[in-house]
Coordinates of C-alpha atoms and ligand atoms in Angstrom, one line a residue:
M10 CA -10.0 218.1 281.6
T11 CA -8.4 217.3 285.0
E12 CA -8.5 213.8 286.3
M13 CA -10.9 214.9 289.0
N14 CA -13.3 216.1 286.3
L15 CA -12.8 213.0 284.2
S16 CA -14.1 210.7 286.9
R17 CA -17.3 212.6 287.0
C18 CA -17.8 212.6 283.2
P19 CA -20.2 210.1 281.6
I20 CA -19.2 207.1 279.3
G21 CA -20.6 207.4 275.8
V22 CA -22.0 204.4 274.0
F23 CA -23.4 204.3 270.5
D24 CA -24.9 201.9 268.0
S25 CA -27.1 202.2 264.9
G26 CA -30.1 201.4 267.1
L27 CA -31.0 199.1 270.0
G28 CA -28.2 196.6 269.7
G29 CA -25.7 198.6 271.7
L30 CA -28.0 198.1 274.7
T31 CA -26.4 194.7 275.0
A32 CA -23.1 196.4 275.8
F33 CA -24.8 199.0 277.9
R34 CA -26.4 196.3 280.1
E35 CA -23.0 194.7 280.7
L36 CA -21.4 198.0 281.3
R37 CA -24.0 198.9 283.9
R38 CA -23.5 195.6 285.6
L39 CA -19.7 195.9 285.8
L40 CA -19.5 199.7 286.4
P41 CA -22.5 200.5 288.6
N42 CA -21.3 204.0 289.6
E43 CA -20.7 205.4 286.1
D44 CA -22.9 207.9 284.3
I45 CA -23.7 206.6 280.9
I46 CA -25.0 208.3 277.8
Y47 CA -26.4 206.0 275.1
F48 CA -27.1 207.0 271.5
G49 CA -29.0 204.7 269.1
D50 CA -29.1 206.0 265.5
T51 CA -32.6 204.8 264.9
G52 CA -33.2 207.2 262.1
R53 CA -30.4 205.6 259.9
V54 CA -30.5 202.0 261.1
P55 CA -29.4 199.6 259.6
Y56 CA -25.7 200.5 259.1
G57 CA -24.9 196.9 258.1
T58 CA -26.2 197.2 254.5
K59 CA -24.5 200.6 253.8
S60 CA -21.2 201.3 252.2
R61 CA -18.0 201.7 254.2
E62 CA -17.9 205.4 253.4
T63 CA -21.4 206.0 254.7
I64 CA -20.7 203.9 257.8
L65 CA -17.6 206.0 258.6
N66 CA -19.6 209.3 258.1
Y67 CA -22.3 208.1 260.4
A68 CA -19.8 206.9 263.0
K69 CA -18.0 210.3 263.0
Q70 CA -21.3 212.2 263.6
D71 CA -22.3 209.7 266.3
V72 CA -18.9 210.2 268.0
D73 CA -19.1 214.0 267.6
F74 CA -22.5 214.0 269.3
L75 CA -21.2 212.1 272.3
L76 CA -18.1 214.3 272.5
G77 CA -20.4 217.2 272.7
Q78 CA -21.9 215.6 275.8
K79 CA -18.4 215.7 277.4
V80 CA -17.9 212.0 277.6
K81 CA -14.7 210.6 279.0
M82 CA -14.7 207.5 276.7
V83 CA -16.5 206.4 273.6
I84 CA -17.6 202.8 273.0
A85 CA -18.8 201.9 269.5
A86 CA -21.2 199.2 270.6
C87 CA -21.7 198.3 267.0
G88 CA -20.0 195.5 265.2
T89 CA -20.5 197.2 261.9
V90 CA -18.8 200.4 262.9
S91 CA -16.0 198.6 264.8
A92 CA -15.3 196.4 261.8
N93 CA -15.2 199.3 259.4
V94 CA -13.4 202.2 261.1
P95 CA -9.7 202.3 260.4
E96 CA -7.4 200.7 263.0
D97 CA -6.0 204.2 263.9
F98 CA -9.5 205.8 264.3
A99 CA -8.9 206.1 268.1
D100 CA -5.8 208.3 267.5
S101 CA -8.0 211.1 266.0
L102 CA -10.1 211.4 269.2
P103 CA -9.5 213.4 272.4
V104 CA -10.8 210.5 274.6
P105 CA -10.2 206.7 274.6
F106 CA -12.3 204.8 272.1
T107 CA -13.0 201.1 271.8
G108 CA -15.0 199.0 269.4
V109 CA -16.1 195.4 269.9
V110 CA -14.2 193.3 267.4
Q111 CA -10.8 192.6 269.1
H112 CA -12.1 191.6 272.5
T113 CA -14.8 189.4 271.0
C114 CA -12.2 187.5 268.9
A115 CA -9.9 187.0 271.9
A116 CA -12.8 185.6 273.9
A117 CA -13.9 183.3 271.0
V118 CA -10.4 181.9 270.5
K119 CA -10.2 181.1 274.2
T120 CA -13.5 179.3 274.0
T121 CA -13.2 177.0 271.0
K122 CA -11.9 173.5 271.4
T123 CA -12.4 172.2 267.8
G124 CA -10.6 175.3 266.4
H125 CA -13.6 176.1 264.3
I126 CA -15.4 179.4 265.1
G127 CA -18.6 180.6 263.4
I128 CA -19.4 184.3 263.0
I129 CA -22.7 185.8 262.2
A130 CA -22.9 189.6 261.6
T131 CA -24.2 192.2 259.2
P132 CA -23.1 192.2 255.5
A133 CA -20.8 195.2 256.0
T134 CA -19.1 193.4 258.9
I135 CA -18.7 190.1 257.0
R136 CA -17.4 192.0 253.9
S137 CA -14.7 193.8 256.0
K138 CA -13.3 190.5 257.2
A139 CA -12.3 192.2 260.4
Y140 CA -13.2 189.3 262.7
E141 CA -11.3 186.8 260.6
T142 CA -8.3 189.2 260.5
Y143 CA -8.1 189.5 264.3
I144 CA -8.8 185.8 264.9
H145 CA -6.0 184.9 262.6
R146 CA -3.6 187.4 264.2
I147 CA -4.1 185.6 267.5
S148 CA -4.5 182.1 266.2
P149 CA -3.5 181.6 262.5
E150 CA -4.7 177.9 262.5
T151 CA -8.3 178.6 263.6
R152 CA -10.9 177.9 261.0
V153 CA -13.7 180.5 260.6
T154 CA -17.1 180.3 258.9
A155 CA -18.6 183.7 258.6
L156 CA -22.2 184.4 257.5
H157 CA -24.3 187.5 257.2
C158 CA -27.8 187.6 258.6
S159 CA -29.2 190.8 257.2
L160 CA -32.8 190.4 258.4
F161 CA -31.9 190.0 262.1
V162 CA -31.4 193.7 262.7
P163 CA -34.8 194.8 261.3
L164 CA -36.4 191.9 263.3
V165 CA -34.8 193.3 266.5
E166 CA -35.6 196.9 265.8
N167 CA -39.2 195.9 265.2
G168 CA -39.4 194.0 268.5
F169 CA -39.5 190.4 267.1
I170 CA -37.3 189.3 269.9
Q171 CA -39.2 186.4 271.6
S172 CA -37.5 183.0 271.0
D173 CA -40.8 181.4 269.9
N174 CA -41.7 184.1 267.4
P175 CA -42.3 182.0 264.2
V176 CA -41.0 184.7 261.8
T177 CA -37.7 185.0 263.8
R178 CA -37.3 181.3 263.9
L179 CA -37.9 180.8 260.2
V180 CA -35.4 183.6 259.3
A181 CA -32.8 182.1 261.7
E182 CA -33.3 178.6 260.2
Q183 CA -32.5 180.0 256.7
Y184 CA -29.4 181.9 257.8
L185 CA -28.0 179.3 260.2
A186 CA -28.4 176.2 258.0
P187 CA -24.7 176.2 256.9
F188 CA -23.7 175.5 260.5
F189 CA -25.8 172.4 260.8
G190 CA -23.6 169.2 260.8
T191 CA -20.3 171.2 261.2
D192 CA -17.8 171.1 264.0
V193 CA -18.3 174.8 264.7
D194 CA -18.3 174.9 268.6
T195 CA -18.2 178.6 269.3
L196 CA -20.4 181.2 267.6
I197 CA -19.6 184.9 267.6
L198 CA -22.6 187.2 267.6
G199 CA -20.7 189.8 265.6
C200 CA -23.5 192.3 265.6
T201 CA -24.6 193.8 268.9
H202 CA -28.3 193.4 268.0
Y203 CA -28.0 189.6 267.9
P204 CA -27.9 188.9 271.6
L205 CA -31.5 190.1 271.7
I206 CA -32.5 187.1 269.7
S207 CA -29.9 184.7 271.1
E208 CA -32.5 182.3 272.4
A209 CA -34.0 181.8 269.0
V210 CA -30.5 181.4 267.5
L211 CA -29.6 178.7 270.1
S212 CA -32.8 176.9 269.7
V213 CA -32.5 176.7 265.9
L214 CA -28.9 175.5 266.2
G215 CA -30.3 172.7 268.4
R216 CA -27.1 172.3 270.4
E217 CA -25.3 174.1 273.2
V218 CA -22.9 176.2 271.3
P219 CA -21.3 178.9 273.4
L220 CA -22.3 182.3 272.0
V221 CA -19.7 185.1 272.3
D222 CA -21.5 188.4 272.5
S223 CA -19.7 191.3 270.9
G224 CA -21.2 194.0 273.1
G225 CA -20.4 192.3 276.4
S226 CA -16.9 191.3 275.4
C227 CA -15.5 194.9 275.3
V228 CA -16.6 195.9 278.7
G229 CA -13.4 194.7 280.6
S230 CA -11.3 196.9 278.4
V231 CA -13.4 199.9 279.2
L232 CA -12.7 199.3 282.9
D233 CA -9.0 199.0 282.2
A234 CA -8.9 202.2 280.0
L235 CA -10.6 204.3 282.7
A236 CA -8.6 202.8 285.6
E237 CA -5.4 203.6 283.7
R238 CA -6.4 207.3 283.4
D239 CA -7.7 207.4 287.0
A240 CA -11.1 208.2 285.5
L241 CA -13.4 205.7 287.2
A242 CA -16.4 207.1 289.0
Q243 CA -16.2 207.1 292.8
P244 CA -18.1 204.3 294.5
G245 CA -21.4 205.2 296.2
R246 CA -22.2 208.2 294.1
I247 CA -25.6 208.7 292.5
R248 CA -25.3 207.8 288.9
T249 CA -27.2 209.1 285.9
E250 CA -28.3 207.7 282.6
A251 CA -29.4 209.4 279.5
Y252 CA -30.6 207.9 276.2
F253 CA -30.8 209.5 272.8
C254 CA -32.2 208.3 269.5
S255 CA -32.5 209.9 266.1
A256 CA -36.1 208.7 265.2
R257 CA -39.0 206.6 266.3
R258 CA -38.5 207.5 270.0
A259 CA -41.6 205.5 271.1
D260 CA -40.5 202.3 269.4
F261 CA -37.0 202.7 270.8
T262 CA -38.1 203.0 274.4
R263 CA -40.7 200.2 274.0
V264 CA -38.2 197.6 272.8
A265 CA -35.5 198.9 275.2
Q266 CA -37.9 198.4 278.1
R267 CA -38.5 194.8 277.1
F268 CA -34.7 194.2 276.9
L269 CA -33.6 196.2 280.0
G270 CA -36.6 195.3 282.1
R271 CA -37.4 198.9 283.1
S272 CA -38.8 202.0 281.4
I273 CA -36.3 204.5 280.0
D274 CA -39.1 206.7 278.6
A275 CA -38.5 209.7 280.9
L276 CA -34.7 209.5 280.2
T277 CA -34.9 209.4 276.4
K278 CA -34.7 212.3 273.9
E279 CA -34.8 212.4 270.2
I280 CA -32.0 214.4 268.4
D281 CA -31.0 215.3 264.9
V282 CA -27.6 213.6 264.6
E283 CA -27.1 215.0 261.1
G284 CA -26.4 218.3 262.7
Y285 CA -23.1 217.0 264.3
Ligands
LIG23 N1 -25.7 196.6 266.0 C1 -24.9 196.9 264.8 C2 -23.8 195.9 264.7 O1 -23.3 195.5 265.7 C3 -25.5 197.4 263.6 C4 -26.5 196.7 262.9 C5 -27.0 197.5 261.7 O2 -27.3 198.7 261.9 O3 -27.0 196.9 260.6 O4 -23.4 195.5 263.7

């Protein structure tokens, strides 16, 4: 692809479901001229309770689908994929690739004053220890308390995202209890689904802990990677968006609308990702 063509190609974003829309929204805010293709693997969500091998297989198919759409960059807007792909995963791809872990850790280390960071994420992410590894690479003395919150993803996928939803609050109270009374002063939302219920998380914590959102944190690096290749879209052009999911299209578009504040119904198609 020539540089001229690259600037006109879309950015590809994927997640196991709706969570990656948190990165999408930030991407849209920072890069208003870009075409973006979003894929949510709603047929196989959750990834966070699966084995590493299965997560890698899913991630490869998701990436292949996006490459087939001629994207100029791939963003794994999924903490679980980002934490479980090998560090050299990007080397095997023909376009730049970024996950969300490194940038999130850097942002959290900058934020903490007590030197005690909390992480909440899926079981597969917590098991990988990827967040701890990156935090300790930057700041070996930082203390980390990492907890999995398995039920948060199904809550989000089923639209239980209002902060006053009693089910969401009860679940959050159970998972977040180990943080009560600690000096954790920065909380990494290590799963891109979690910002959709961040109000419930904050209200259960009962104090103003800065939340570091894994989807939003990677967006600056996308800008840098594209600028380096002279692949940013030209200002003032008419941009496009396309959304794909692998099942439950109506549920996907309904919850997405609540989160994005606009309907994506006419822009969303259902695909069979197993064919990639
Ligand atoms: N949104 C994803 C993450 O950031 C995946 C959640 C899941 O599918 O379990 O981890």
